[in-house]
Amino acid sequence: MTRTAQCPLLFLDVDGPLIPFGATSRPHPTYETGPGTPGTGANPLLTRVNPQHGPRLAALPCELVRATTWMEDANAWIAPRISLPPLPVVHWPEPSDADADGADGREEQDERDGLHWKTRALVARAAGRPFVWVDDEITDTDRAWVAVHHPGPAPLHRVDPRRGLADRDYTAVGAWLRGVAGEA
């Protein structure tokens, strides 16, 4: 995993990409963990985390950043299951009093327009650096907003939450990252 100031960022969600969920025609695969693995028994969906994600993510030419409501719990409970070190975490802004009251209307308008609540924060965190966002809730509205508000390249890659990250996702994201890394 490359960690330089100019390499692209990969913002990674947990639920959906790493923990598949939702109705499928077959049961979701599960994976054994060793005794004492953090989170064992606390969340039954953690058994769906495929340990092969760690090496595959680590091999990508980017800086991995957790973009999830799991926050630091992703480093405590997910990272050991996939053999990744603790990663930087996007800290989501707290709604201001104005937002809570609807006085400035930005959050409310974003919601009405279909913009994901993470989108603005991820563009701010990227601060102009190239990034790819991997999540199961990305829409064309998010893509259009990022295209207008982010000066660098930034594909938003939607993962099917019923299957989680799959070979075709790694192929697409990896090809884009290698292309951007080749430009630097």
PDB file of C-alpha atoms in Angstrom:
ATOM      1  CA  MET A   1       0.000   0.000   0.000  1.00  0.00           C
ATOM      2  CA  THR A   2       1.573   3.279  -1.104  1.00  0.00           C
ATOM      3  CA  ARG A   3       1.409   6.101   1.407  1.00  0.00           C
ATOM      4  CA  THR A   4       2.651   9.343  -0.079  1.00  0.00           C
ATOM      5  CA  ALA A   5       1.171  12.807   0.038  1.00  0.00           C
ATOM      6  CA  GLN A   6       0.335  12.774  -3.678  1.00  0.00           C
ATOM      7  CA  CYS A   7      -0.935   9.242  -4.236  1.00  0.00           C
ATOM      8  CA  PRO A   8      -4.674   8.883  -4.753  1.00  0.00           C
ATOM      9  CA  LEU A   9      -6.984   8.215  -1.842  1.00  0.00           C
ATOM     10  CA  LEU A  10      -9.384   5.299  -1.663  1.00  0.00           C
ATOM     11  CA  PHE A  11     -12.335   6.088   0.599  1.00  0.00           C
ATOM     12  CA  LEU A  12     -13.766   2.748   1.725  1.00  0.00           C
ATOM     13  CA  ASP A  13     -17.135   2.049   3.305  1.00  0.00           C
ATOM     14  CA  VAL A  14     -17.646  -1.078   5.452  1.00  0.00           C
ATOM     15  CA  ASP A  15     -21.327  -2.056   5.231  1.00  0.00           C
ATOM     16  CA  GLY A  16     -21.939  -3.232   1.693  1.00  0.00           C
ATOM     17  CA  PRO A  17     -18.374  -3.341   0.335  1.00  0.00           C
ATOM     18  CA  LEU A  18     -16.752  -5.377   3.143  1.00  0.00           C
ATOM     19  CA  ILE A  19     -19.857  -6.760   4.860  1.00  0.00           C
ATOM     20  CA  PRO A  20     -22.348  -7.956   2.257  1.00  0.00           C
ATOM     21  CA  PHE A  21     -25.995  -7.748   3.275  1.00  0.00           C
ATOM     22  CA  GLY A  22     -29.459  -7.926   1.804  1.00  0.00           C
ATOM     23  CA  ALA A  23     -31.532 -10.629   0.203  1.00  0.00           C
ATOM     24  CA  THR A  24     -29.769 -13.099  -2.059  1.00  0.00           C
ATOM     25  CA  SER A  25     -30.724 -16.418  -3.634  1.00  0.00           C
ATOM     26  CA  ARG A  26     -28.019 -18.163  -1.544  1.00  0.00           C
ATOM     27  CA  PRO A  27     -26.758 -17.577   1.972  1.00  0.00           C
ATOM     28  CA  HIS A  28     -23.867 -15.136   2.301  1.00  0.00           C
ATOM     29  CA  PRO A  29     -20.511 -16.883   2.727  1.00  0.00           C
ATOM     30  CA  THR A  30     -18.985 -16.690   6.187  1.00  0.00           C
ATOM     31  CA  TYR A  31     -15.365 -16.865   7.323  1.00  0.00           C
ATOM     32  CA  GLU A  32     -13.857 -18.236  10.492  1.00  0.00           C
ATOM     33  CA  THR A  33     -11.735 -16.056  12.724  1.00  0.00           C
ATOM     34  CA  GLY A  34      -9.448 -17.015  15.532  1.00  0.00           C
ATOM     35  CA  PRO A  35     -10.576 -16.967  19.143  1.00  0.00           C
ATOM     36  CA  GLY A  36     -10.279 -13.544  20.655  1.00  0.00           C
ATOM     37  CA  THR A  37     -10.756 -11.709  17.357  1.00  0.00           C
ATOM     38  CA  PRO A  38     -12.214  -8.324  18.296  1.00  0.00           C
ATOM     39  CA  GLY A  39     -15.949  -8.123  17.799  1.00  0.00           C
ATOM     40  CA  THR A  40     -16.494 -11.875  17.808  1.00  0.00           C
ATOM     41  CA  GLY A  41     -20.042 -12.393  19.031  1.00  0.00           C
ATOM     42  CA  ALA A  42     -20.791  -8.664  19.091  1.00  0.00           C
ATOM     43  CA  ASN A  43     -21.976  -8.451  15.499  1.00  0.00           C
ATOM     44  CA  PRO A  44     -22.928 -11.657  13.652  1.00  0.00           C
ATOM     45  CA  LEU A  45     -22.411  -9.948  10.268  1.00  0.00           C
ATOM     46  CA  LEU A  46     -18.667  -9.688  10.946  1.00  0.00           C
ATOM     47  CA  THR A  47     -18.351 -13.339   9.900  1.00  0.00           C
ATOM     48  CA  ARG A  48     -19.153 -12.173   6.345  1.00  0.00           C
ATOM     49  CA  VAL A  49     -15.906 -10.167   6.118  1.00  0.00           C
ATOM     50  CA  ASN A  50     -13.680 -12.017   3.665  1.00  0.00           C
ATOM     51  CA  PRO A  51     -10.073 -12.027   4.966  1.00  0.00           C
ATOM     52  CA  GLN A  52      -8.799 -11.825   1.355  1.00  0.00           C
ATOM     53  CA  HIS A  53      -9.914  -8.194   1.176  1.00  0.00           C
ATOM     54  CA  GLY A  54      -6.931  -7.111   3.259  1.00  0.00           C
ATOM     55  CA  PRO A  55      -4.142  -8.251   0.918  1.00  0.00           C
ATOM     56  CA  ARG A  56      -6.095  -7.097  -2.134  1.00  0.00           C
ATOM     57  CA  LEU A  57      -6.685  -3.642  -0.676  1.00  0.00           C
ATOM     58  CA  ALA A  58      -3.092  -3.357   0.556  1.00  0.00           C
ATOM     59  CA  ALA A  59      -1.812  -4.115  -2.967  1.00  0.00           C
ATOM     60  CA  LEU A  60      -3.640  -1.127  -4.479  1.00  0.00           C
ATOM     61  CA  PRO A  61      -1.490   1.953  -5.256  1.00  0.00           C
ATOM     62  CA  CYS A  62      -3.322   4.359  -2.960  1.00  0.00           C
ATOM     63  CA  GLU A  63      -3.785   5.610   0.553  1.00  0.00           C
ATOM     64  CA  LEU A  64      -6.662   3.695   2.128  1.00  0.00           C
ATOM     65  CA  VAL A  65      -9.037   5.766   4.268  1.00  0.00           C
ATOM     66  CA  ARG A  66     -12.073   4.446   6.111  1.00  0.00           C
ATOM     67  CA  ALA A  67     -15.241   6.304   5.088  1.00  0.00           C
ATOM     68  CA  THR A  68     -17.773   4.590   7.314  1.00  0.00           C
ATOM     69  CA  THR A  69     -20.031   5.173  10.279  1.00  0.00           C
ATOM     70  CA  TRP A  70     -18.024   2.416  11.962  1.00  0.00           C
ATOM     71  CA  MET A  71     -15.370   5.111  12.516  1.00  0.00           C
ATOM     72  CA  GLU A  72     -12.516   3.779  14.739  1.00  0.00           C
ATOM     73  CA  ASP A  73     -14.446   0.547  15.364  1.00  0.00           C
ATOM     74  CA  ALA A  74     -13.511  -0.425  11.789  1.00  0.00           C
ATOM     75  CA  ASN A  75      -9.856  -0.386  12.829  1.00  0.00           C
ATOM     76  CA  ALA A  76     -10.621  -2.348  15.993  1.00  0.00           C
ATOM     77  CA  TRP A  77     -13.013  -4.956  14.548  1.00  0.00           C
ATOM     78  CA  ILE A  78     -12.532  -5.099  10.772  1.00  0.00           C
ATOM     79  CA  ALA A  79      -8.777  -4.506  10.320  1.00  0.00           C
ATOM     80  CA  PRO A  80      -7.681  -7.580  12.338  1.00  0.00           C
ATOM     81  CA  ARG A  81     -10.034  -9.804  10.303  1.00  0.00           C
ATOM     82  CA  ILE A  82      -8.425  -8.751   7.033  1.00  0.00           C
ATOM     83  CA  SER A  83      -4.845  -8.240   8.279  1.00  0.00           C
ATOM     84  CA  LEU A  84      -4.687  -4.507   7.682  1.00  0.00           C
ATOM     85  CA  PRO A  85      -3.087  -2.010  10.025  1.00  0.00           C
ATOM     86  CA  PRO A  86      -5.208   0.773  11.490  1.00  0.00           C
ATOM     87  CA  LEU A  87      -6.151   3.195   8.734  1.00  0.00           C
ATOM     88  CA  PRO A  88      -7.015   6.893   8.764  1.00  0.00           C
ATOM     89  CA  VAL A  89     -10.715   7.470   9.380  1.00  0.00           C
ATOM     90  CA  VAL A  90     -12.909  10.216   7.958  1.00  0.00           C
ATOM     91  CA  HIS A  91     -14.437  12.007  10.915  1.00  0.00           C
ATOM     92  CA  TRP A  92     -17.879  13.121   9.882  1.00  0.00           C
ATOM     93  CA  PRO A  93     -18.839  16.673  10.790  1.00  0.00           C
ATOM     94  CA  GLU A  94     -21.382  17.104  13.524  1.00  0.00           C
ATOM     95  CA  PRO A  95     -24.516  18.901  12.374  1.00  0.00           C
ATOM     96  CA  SER A  96     -24.333  22.497  13.515  1.00  0.00           C
ATOM     97  CA  ASP A  97     -27.175  24.114  15.400  1.00  0.00           C
ATOM     98  CA  ALA A  98     -28.101  25.839  12.153  1.00  0.00           C
ATOM     99  CA  ASP A  99     -28.204  22.490  10.334  1.00  0.00           C
ATOM    100  CA  ALA A 100     -30.252  20.918  13.122  1.00  0.00           C
ATOM    101  CA  ASP A 101     -32.726  23.763  12.983  1.00  0.00           C
ATOM    102  CA  GLY A 102     -32.723  23.760   9.209  1.00  0.00           C
ATOM    103  CA  ALA A 103     -31.679  27.435   9.242  1.00  0.00           C
ATOM    104  CA  ASP A 104     -29.084  27.181   6.496  1.00  0.00           C
ATOM    105  CA  GLY A 105     -30.972  24.441   4.688  1.00  0.00           C
ATOM    106  CA  ARG A 106     -27.860  22.859   3.104  1.00  0.00           C
ATOM    107  CA  GLU A 107     -28.266  19.371   4.622  1.00  0.00           C
ATOM    108  CA  GLU A 108     -31.990  19.444   4.047  1.00  0.00           C
ATOM    109  CA  GLN A 109     -31.517  20.580   0.431  1.00  0.00           C
ATOM    110  CA  ASP A 110     -28.824  17.931  -0.153  1.00  0.00           C
ATOM    111  CA  GLU A 111     -31.222  15.268   1.083  1.00  0.00           C
ATOM    112  CA  ARG A 112     -34.033  16.533  -1.156  1.00  0.00           C
ATOM    113  CA  ASP A 113     -31.638  16.632  -4.122  1.00  0.00           C
ATOM    114  CA  GLY A 114     -30.462  13.057  -3.438  1.00  0.00           C
ATOM    115  CA  LEU A 115     -26.879  13.942  -2.475  1.00  0.00           C
ATOM    116  CA  HIS A 116     -25.386  11.378  -0.084  1.00  0.00           C
ATOM    117  CA  TRP A 117     -24.539  12.795   3.331  1.00  0.00           C
ATOM    118  CA  LYS A 118     -20.885  11.643   2.953  1.00  0.00           C
ATOM    119  CA  THR A 119     -20.224  13.365  -0.374  1.00  0.00           C
ATOM    120  CA  ARG A 120     -19.342  16.887   0.804  1.00  0.00           C
ATOM    121  CA  ALA A 121     -17.131  15.578   3.618  1.00  0.00           C
ATOM    122  CA  LEU A 122     -15.174  13.273   1.300  1.00  0.00           C
ATOM    123  CA  VAL A 123     -14.505  16.034  -1.220  1.00  0.00           C
ATOM    124  CA  ALA A 124     -13.347  18.270   1.640  1.00  0.00           C
ATOM    125  CA  ARG A 125     -11.100  15.501   3.047  1.00  0.00           C
ATOM    126  CA  ALA A 126      -9.561  14.863  -0.390  1.00  0.00           C
ATOM    127  CA  ALA A 127      -8.578  18.550  -0.604  1.00  0.00           C
ATOM    128  CA  GLY A 128      -8.006  18.332  -4.359  1.00  0.00           C
ATOM    129  CA  ARG A 129      -6.183  14.982  -4.359  1.00  0.00           C
ATOM    130  CA  PRO A 130      -7.384  12.291  -6.752  1.00  0.00           C
ATOM    131  CA  PHE A 131      -9.662   9.826  -5.022  1.00  0.00           C
ATOM    132  CA  VAL A 132     -11.939   6.890  -5.596  1.00  0.00           C
ATOM    133  CA  TRP A 133     -14.898   6.350  -3.277  1.00  0.00           C
ATOM    134  CA  VAL A 134     -16.077   2.750  -2.841  1.00  0.00           C
ATOM    135  CA  ASP A 135     -19.546   2.509  -1.306  1.00  0.00           C
ATOM    136  CA  ASP A 136     -22.903   0.817  -1.898  1.00  0.00           C
ATOM    137  CA  GLU A 137     -24.986   4.006  -1.715  1.00  0.00           C
ATOM    138  CA  ILE A 138     -23.418   6.135  -4.443  1.00  0.00           C
ATOM    139  CA  THR A 139     -25.769   7.662  -7.007  1.00  0.00           C
ATOM    140  CA  ASP A 140     -25.483   9.718 -10.178  1.00  0.00           C
ATOM    141  CA  THR A 141     -26.315  12.776  -8.067  1.00  0.00           C
ATOM    142  CA  ASP A 142     -23.134  12.219  -6.037  1.00  0.00           C
ATOM    143  CA  ARG A 143     -21.090  11.716  -9.212  1.00  0.00           C
ATOM    144  CA  ALA A 144     -22.410  14.940 -10.742  1.00  0.00           C
ATOM    145  CA  TRP A 145     -21.780  16.938  -7.562  1.00  0.00           C
ATOM    146  CA  VAL A 146     -18.201  15.643  -7.229  1.00  0.00           C
ATOM    147  CA  ALA A 147     -17.513  16.402 -10.913  1.00  0.00           C
ATOM    148  CA  VAL A 148     -18.453  20.050 -10.306  1.00  0.00           C
ATOM    149  CA  HIS A 149     -16.917  20.528  -6.834  1.00  0.00           C
ATOM    150  CA  HIS A 150     -13.676  18.503  -6.919  1.00  0.00           C
ATOM    151  CA  PRO A 151     -10.776  19.720  -9.090  1.00  0.00           C
ATOM    152  CA  GLY A 152      -9.064  16.331  -9.449  1.00  0.00           C
ATOM    153  CA  PRO A 153     -10.109  12.988 -10.872  1.00  0.00           C
ATOM    154  CA  ALA A 154     -12.542  11.172  -8.616  1.00  0.00           C
ATOM    155  CA  PRO A 155     -14.564   8.189  -9.788  1.00  0.00           C
ATOM    156  CA  LEU A 156     -17.275   7.030  -7.419  1.00  0.00           C
ATOM    157  CA  HIS A 157     -17.476   3.245  -7.515  1.00  0.00           C
ATOM    158  CA  ARG A 158     -20.744   1.683  -6.390  1.00  0.00           C
ATOM    159  CA  VAL A 159     -20.557  -1.860  -5.007  1.00  0.00           C
ATOM    160  CA  ASP A 160     -23.535  -4.211  -4.960  1.00  0.00           C
ATOM    161  CA  PRO A 161     -24.215  -4.613  -1.207  1.00  0.00           C
ATOM    162  CA  ARG A 162     -25.566  -8.143  -1.701  1.00  0.00           C
ATOM    163  CA  ARG A 163     -22.182  -9.433  -2.851  1.00  0.00           C
ATOM    164  CA  GLY A 164     -19.698  -6.869  -1.483  1.00  0.00           C
ATOM    165  CA  LEU A 165     -16.361  -6.165  -3.135  1.00  0.00           C
ATOM    166  CA  ALA A 166     -15.824  -8.654  -5.946  1.00  0.00           C
ATOM    167  CA  ASP A 167     -13.174  -9.342  -8.575  1.00  0.00           C
ATOM    168  CA  ARG A 168     -14.715  -6.912 -11.052  1.00  0.00           C
ATOM    169  CA  ASP A 169     -14.660  -4.132  -8.429  1.00  0.00           C
ATOM    170  CA  TYR A 170     -10.968  -4.723  -7.703  1.00  0.00           C
ATOM    171  CA  THR A 171     -10.261  -4.798 -11.442  1.00  0.00           C
ATOM    172  CA  ALA A 172     -12.031  -1.492 -12.106  1.00  0.00           C
ATOM    173  CA  VAL A 173     -10.683   0.344  -9.062  1.00  0.00           C
ATOM    174  CA  GLY A 174      -7.169  -1.060  -9.512  1.00  0.00           C
ATOM    175  CA  ALA A 175      -7.022  -0.064 -13.188  1.00  0.00           C
ATOM    176  CA  TRP A 176      -8.092   3.478 -12.366  1.00  0.00           C
ATOM    177  CA  LEU A 177      -5.591   3.780  -9.497  1.00  0.00           C
ATOM    178  CA  ARG A 178      -2.729   2.441 -11.626  1.00  0.00           C
ATOM    179  CA  GLY A 179      -3.665   4.895 -14.387  1.00  0.00           C
ATOM    180  CA  VAL A 180      -3.620   7.833 -11.988  1.00  0.00           C
ATOM    181  CA  ALA A 181      -0.384   6.616 -10.355  1.00  0.00           C
ATOM    182  CA  GLY A 182       1.178   6.410 -13.854  1.00  0.00           C
ATOM    183  CA  GLU A 183       0.270  10.054 -14.451  1.00  0.00           C
ATOM    184  CA  ALA A 184       2.138  11.250 -11.353  1.00  0.00           C
TER     185      ALA A 184
END
